[in-house]
Tab-separated table of C-alpha atoms in Angstrom:
chain	number	residue	atom	x	y	z
A	12	MET	CA	2.796	17.752	11.144
A	13	GLU	CA	-0.647	16.352	10.260
A	14	GLU	CA	-1.666	19.700	8.757
A	15	ASN	CA	1.303	19.473	6.388
A	16	ILE	CA	0.416	15.876	5.583
A	17	ASN	CA	-3.162	16.800	4.724
A	18	LYS	CA	-1.813	19.259	2.154
A	19	HIS	CA	-0.971	16.222	0.026
A	20	ILE	CA	-4.707	15.519	-0.311
A	21	ASP	CA	-5.328	19.179	-1.129
A	22	ASN	CA	-2.683	19.030	-3.847
A	23	LEU	CA	-4.163	15.796	-5.192
A	24	ILE	CA	-7.618	17.333	-5.502
A	25	ASP	CA	-6.206	20.520	-7.037
A	26	ARG	CA	-4.679	18.389	-9.797
A	27	TYR	CA	-7.587	15.932	-10.088
A	28	PRO	CA	-10.724	17.826	-8.956
A	29	LYS	CA	-13.046	14.876	-9.553
A	30	LEU	CA	-11.257	13.009	-6.732
A	31	ILE	CA	-12.880	15.295	-4.166
A	32	VAL	CA	-15.496	12.539	-3.713
A	33	CYS	CA	-12.689	10.273	-2.450
A	34	ARG	CA	-11.263	12.705	0.092
A	35	ASN	CA	-12.740	11.068	3.187
A	36	SER	CA	-11.911	7.518	2.133
A	37	ILE	CA	-8.319	8.496	1.289
A	38	GLN	CA	-7.993	10.115	4.716
A	39	GLU	CA	-9.425	7.012	6.392
A	40	ALA	CA	-7.066	4.745	4.457
A	41	TYR	CA	-4.116	6.901	5.490
A	42	ASN	CA	-5.178	6.804	9.154
A	43	THR	CA	-5.464	3.011	9.028
A	44	LEU	CA	-2.062	2.578	7.384
A	45	LYS	CA	-0.417	5.098	9.720
A	46	GLN	CA	-1.698	3.248	12.784
A	47	ALA	CA	-0.625	-0.107	11.383
A	48	TYR	CA	2.904	1.116	10.701
A	49	THR	CA	3.073	2.837	14.090
A	50	ASP	CA	2.262	-0.538	15.646
A	51	GLY	CA	4.960	-2.337	13.642
A	52	ARG	CA	2.555	-4.012	11.208
A	53	LYS	CA	2.811	-4.373	7.404
A	54	LEU	CA	0.865	-3.970	4.172
A	55	LEU	CA	-0.132	-6.788	1.822
A	56	VAL	CA	-1.313	-5.660	-1.622
A	57	CYS	CA	-2.525	-7.354	-4.802
A	58	GLY	CA	-4.420	-6.930	-8.049
A	59	ASN	CA	-4.567	-8.260	-11.614
A	60	GLY	CA	-3.090	-6.942	-14.848
A	61	GLY	CA	-2.493	-3.208	-14.542
A	62	SER	CA	-3.496	-3.455	-10.888
A	63	ALA	CA	-0.739	-6.038	-10.370
A	64	SER	CA	1.707	-3.439	-11.688
A	65	ASP	CA	0.188	-0.893	-9.321
A	66	SER	CA	0.728	-3.333	-6.446
A	67	GLU	CA	4.432	-3.555	-7.237
A	68	HIS	CA	4.579	0.222	-7.719
A	69	ILE	CA	3.124	0.890	-4.264
A	70	VAL	CA	5.640	-1.448	-2.640
A	71	GLY	CA	8.451	0.350	-4.448
A	72	GLU	CA	7.363	3.713	-3.038
A	73	LEU	CA	6.998	2.418	0.521
A	74	MET	CA	10.070	0.215	0.814
A	75	LYS	CA	12.591	2.905	-0.221
A	76	GLU	CA	12.896	6.670	-0.530
A	77	PHE	CA	10.066	8.315	-2.460
A	78	LYS	CA	10.444	12.110	-2.174
A	79	LEU	CA	12.251	12.453	1.157
A	80	LYS	CA	15.629	11.230	2.359
A	81	ARG	CA	15.213	8.228	4.654
A	82	GLU	CA	18.517	7.715	6.424
A	83	VAL	CA	18.601	4.850	8.914
A	84	PHE	CA	18.185	5.865	12.526
A	85	LYS	CA	21.293	6.662	14.542
A	86	ASP	CA	21.033	3.579	16.781
A	87	GLN	CA	20.879	1.245	13.786
A	88	ALA	CA	23.787	3.015	12.084
A	89	GLU	CA	25.911	2.580	15.196
A	90	ALA	CA	24.939	-1.096	15.466
A	91	LEU	CA	25.902	-1.696	11.832
A	92	ARG	CA	29.329	-0.138	12.343
A	93	THR	CA	29.865	-2.130	15.540
A	94	ILE	CA	29.092	-5.458	13.850
A	95	ASP	CA	31.504	-4.805	10.990
A	96	PRO	CA	33.277	-1.431	10.620
A	97	GLU	CA	33.818	-1.721	6.853
A	98	LEU	CA	30.541	-3.292	5.722
A	99	GLY	CA	28.585	-1.483	8.423
A	100	GLU	CA	29.811	1.909	7.255
A	101	ILE	CA	28.570	1.214	3.730
A	102	LEU	CA	25.221	-0.023	5.040
A	103	ALA	CA	24.835	2.971	7.371
A	104	LYS	CA	25.406	5.369	4.473
A	105	HIS	CA	23.199	3.685	1.888
A	106	LEU	CA	20.369	1.786	3.601
A	107	GLN	CA	17.059	3.645	3.522
A	108	GLY	CA	14.171	3.646	5.937
A	109	ALA	CA	11.314	1.400	4.815
A	110	LEU	CA	7.622	0.918	5.466
A	111	PRO	CA	7.147	-2.860	5.172
A	112	ALA	CA	4.951	-3.871	2.248
A	113	ILE	CA	4.631	-7.073	0.220
A	114	ALA	CA	3.099	-7.387	-3.242
A	115	LEU	CA	1.342	-10.747	-3.555
A	116	THR	CA	1.656	-10.633	-7.336
A	117	GLY	CA	5.194	-12.038	-7.617
A	118	HIS	CA	6.741	-15.164	-6.081
A	119	SER	CA	6.583	-17.208	-9.260
A	120	SER	CA	7.614	-20.548	-7.733
A	121	LEU	CA	4.979	-20.348	-5.003
A	122	THR	CA	2.342	-19.011	-7.399
A	123	THR	CA	2.824	-21.655	-10.080
A	124	ALA	CA	3.068	-24.482	-7.543
A	125	PHE	CA	-0.127	-23.446	-5.779
A	126	MET	CA	-1.992	-22.831	-9.036
A	127	ASN	CA	-0.962	-26.279	-10.265
A	128	ASP	CA	-1.846	-28.091	-7.042
A	129	SER	CA	-4.907	-26.188	-5.864
A	130	ASN	CA	-7.483	-23.591	-6.939
A	131	PRO	CA	-5.716	-20.811	-8.912
A	132	GLU	CA	-8.222	-18.213	-7.702
A	133	LEU	CA	-6.952	-18.679	-4.143
A	134	ILE	CA	-3.305	-17.754	-4.724
A	135	PHE	CA	-3.592	-14.315	-3.112
A	136	ALA	CA	-5.650	-15.756	-0.266
A	137	GLN	CA	-2.977	-18.395	0.368
A	138	GLN	CA	-0.332	-15.716	0.720
A	139	VAL	CA	-2.549	-13.655	3.026
A	140	ASN	CA	-2.987	-16.819	5.078
A	141	GLY	CA	0.782	-17.193	5.339
A	142	TYR	CA	1.923	-13.588	5.733
A	143	GLY	CA	-1.032	-11.953	7.434
A	144	LYS	CA	-1.079	-11.127	11.132
A	145	PRO	CA	-3.763	-9.312	13.142
A	146	HIS	CA	-3.785	-5.544	12.506
A	147	ASP	CA	-1.774	-5.794	9.289
A	148	VAL	CA	-3.452	-4.109	6.313
A	149	PHE	CA	-4.642	-5.794	3.125
A	150	LEU	CA	-5.089	-3.552	0.084
A	151	GLY	CA	-7.041	-5.092	-2.779
A	152	ILE	CA	-6.916	-3.254	-6.104
A	153	SER	CA	-9.655	-4.079	-8.607
A	154	THR	CA	-11.125	-1.755	-11.202
A	155	SER	CA	-14.404	-3.678	-11.114
A	156	GLY	CA	-14.254	-4.487	-7.418
A	157	ASN	CA	-15.307	-8.032	-8.276
A	158	SER	CA	-12.057	-9.815	-9.122
A	159	ARG	CA	-12.504	-13.251	-7.580
A	160	ASN	CA	-8.910	-13.785	-6.475
A	161	VAL	CA	-8.886	-10.385	-4.764
A	162	LEU	CA	-12.225	-11.133	-3.064
A	163	PHE	CA	-10.969	-14.469	-1.747
A	164	ALA	CA	-7.920	-12.667	-0.365
A	165	ALA	CA	-10.098	-10.046	1.297
A	166	VAL	CA	-12.172	-12.717	3.040
A	167	ALA	CA	-9.007	-14.497	4.182
A	168	ALA	CA	-7.637	-11.185	5.451
A	169	LYS	CA	-10.730	-10.412	7.496
A	170	SER	CA	-10.673	-13.910	8.985
A	171	LYS	CA	-7.148	-13.255	10.287
A	172	GLY	CA	-7.897	-9.837	11.732
A	173	LEU	CA	-6.383	-7.660	9.005
A	174	HIS	CA	-7.798	-4.271	8.068
A	175	VAL	CA	-9.130	-4.402	4.501
A	176	ILE	CA	-8.903	-1.469	2.105
A	177	GLY	CA	-10.345	-1.590	-1.400
A	178	LEU	CA	-9.256	0.555	-4.338
A	179	THR	CA	-11.887	0.324	-7.083
A	180	GLY	CA	-13.882	2.235	-9.670
A	181	GLN	CA	-17.097	4.139	-9.160
A	182	ARG	CA	-19.561	1.245	-9.185
A	183	ASP	CA	-20.497	-0.511	-5.954
A	184	SER	CA	-18.989	-3.974	-5.751
A	185	LYS	CA	-18.401	-7.045	-3.632
A	186	LEU	CA	-15.017	-5.654	-2.580
A	187	LYS	CA	-16.737	-2.553	-1.243
A	188	GLU	CA	-19.017	-4.792	0.826
A	189	LEU	CA	-16.046	-6.671	2.287
A	190	ALA	CA	-13.715	-3.727	2.836
A	191	ASP	CA	-13.467	-1.626	5.974
A	192	ILE	CA	-12.609	1.301	3.687
A	193	CYS	CA	-13.155	1.497	-0.067
A	194	ILE	CA	-11.695	4.245	-2.239
A	195	GLN	CA	-14.019	4.392	-5.266
A	196	VAL	CA	-12.523	6.658	-7.915
A	197	PRO	CA	-15.223	8.329	-10.069
A	198	GLU	CA	-14.740	6.465	-13.344
A	199	THR	CA	-16.287	3.326	-14.838
A	200	GLU	CA	-13.954	2.406	-17.725
A	201	THR	CA	-10.943	0.292	-16.770
A	202	TYR	CA	-8.195	2.484	-18.190
A	203	LYS	CA	-9.749	5.651	-16.775
A	204	ILE	CA	-10.043	4.026	-13.348
A	205	GLN	CA	-6.385	3.014	-13.500
A	206	GLU	CA	-5.412	6.563	-14.471
A	207	LEU	CA	-6.902	7.763	-11.167
A	208	HIS	CA	-5.625	4.908	-9.023
A	209	LEU	CA	-2.005	5.990	-9.476
A	210	PRO	CA	-2.347	9.538	-8.084
A	211	VAL	CA	-4.454	8.195	-5.212
A	212	TYR	CA	-1.860	5.709	-4.028
A	213	HIS	CA	0.956	8.175	-4.671
A	214	CYS	CA	-0.863	10.544	-2.327
A	215	LEU	CA	-1.102	7.852	0.354
A	216	CYS	CA	2.603	7.050	-0.014
A	217	LEU	CA	3.534	10.741	0.229
A	218	MET	CA	1.450	11.160	3.377
A	219	LEU	CA	2.961	8.096	5.036
A	220	GLU	CA	6.494	9.129	4.134
A	221	GLU	CA	5.894	12.621	5.489
A	222	HIS	CA	4.605	11.217	8.774
A	223	PHE	CA	7.338	8.671	9.381
A	224	PHE	CA	10.359	10.321	7.755
A	225	GLY	CA	9.565	14.047	7.598
A	226	LYS	CA	11.779	16.404	9.575
């Protein structure tokens, strides 16, 4: 199984050869996420601008089918039908297996209230403080690696016992210093960094889906 999963990294590097320098950090990030999901934990993810969109994108790939079919497990399907034969049958046929992930970039009522009442740079940290539990994973996306709101969230995550993964550009940064694992794609211009972030997190999502929902 793991040999097949590692082929996703091989395919990534075949398509984007410059990402070979990220191979080990991608593998480490996958191992951390796999263990967290095995233990029933979740992922919290955030970023700004294009990285905010990436945060939502990642959640979309994890919380529903990506490439593979993710039918609910037999025991859950039977429970759904037992609770209500009509509604349960529809749920059993159409619900999809999910890997729990929350993007901290939405929640407009909470975000605007907190930004109005407190320090706006702490909005991601506040959500980490509320959602985060030990051994969850926090993924901070920042092309510079120095986005203040992401850094505050990373510190809050470490204080609560979360694993911290950074997804940044090539330059060393404060996020790299704080993170347990930092995937530094080999570009320095924002749009070029973002162009490499997408295939990296797609690879991680493919690997996780293969592990948890592959035949």
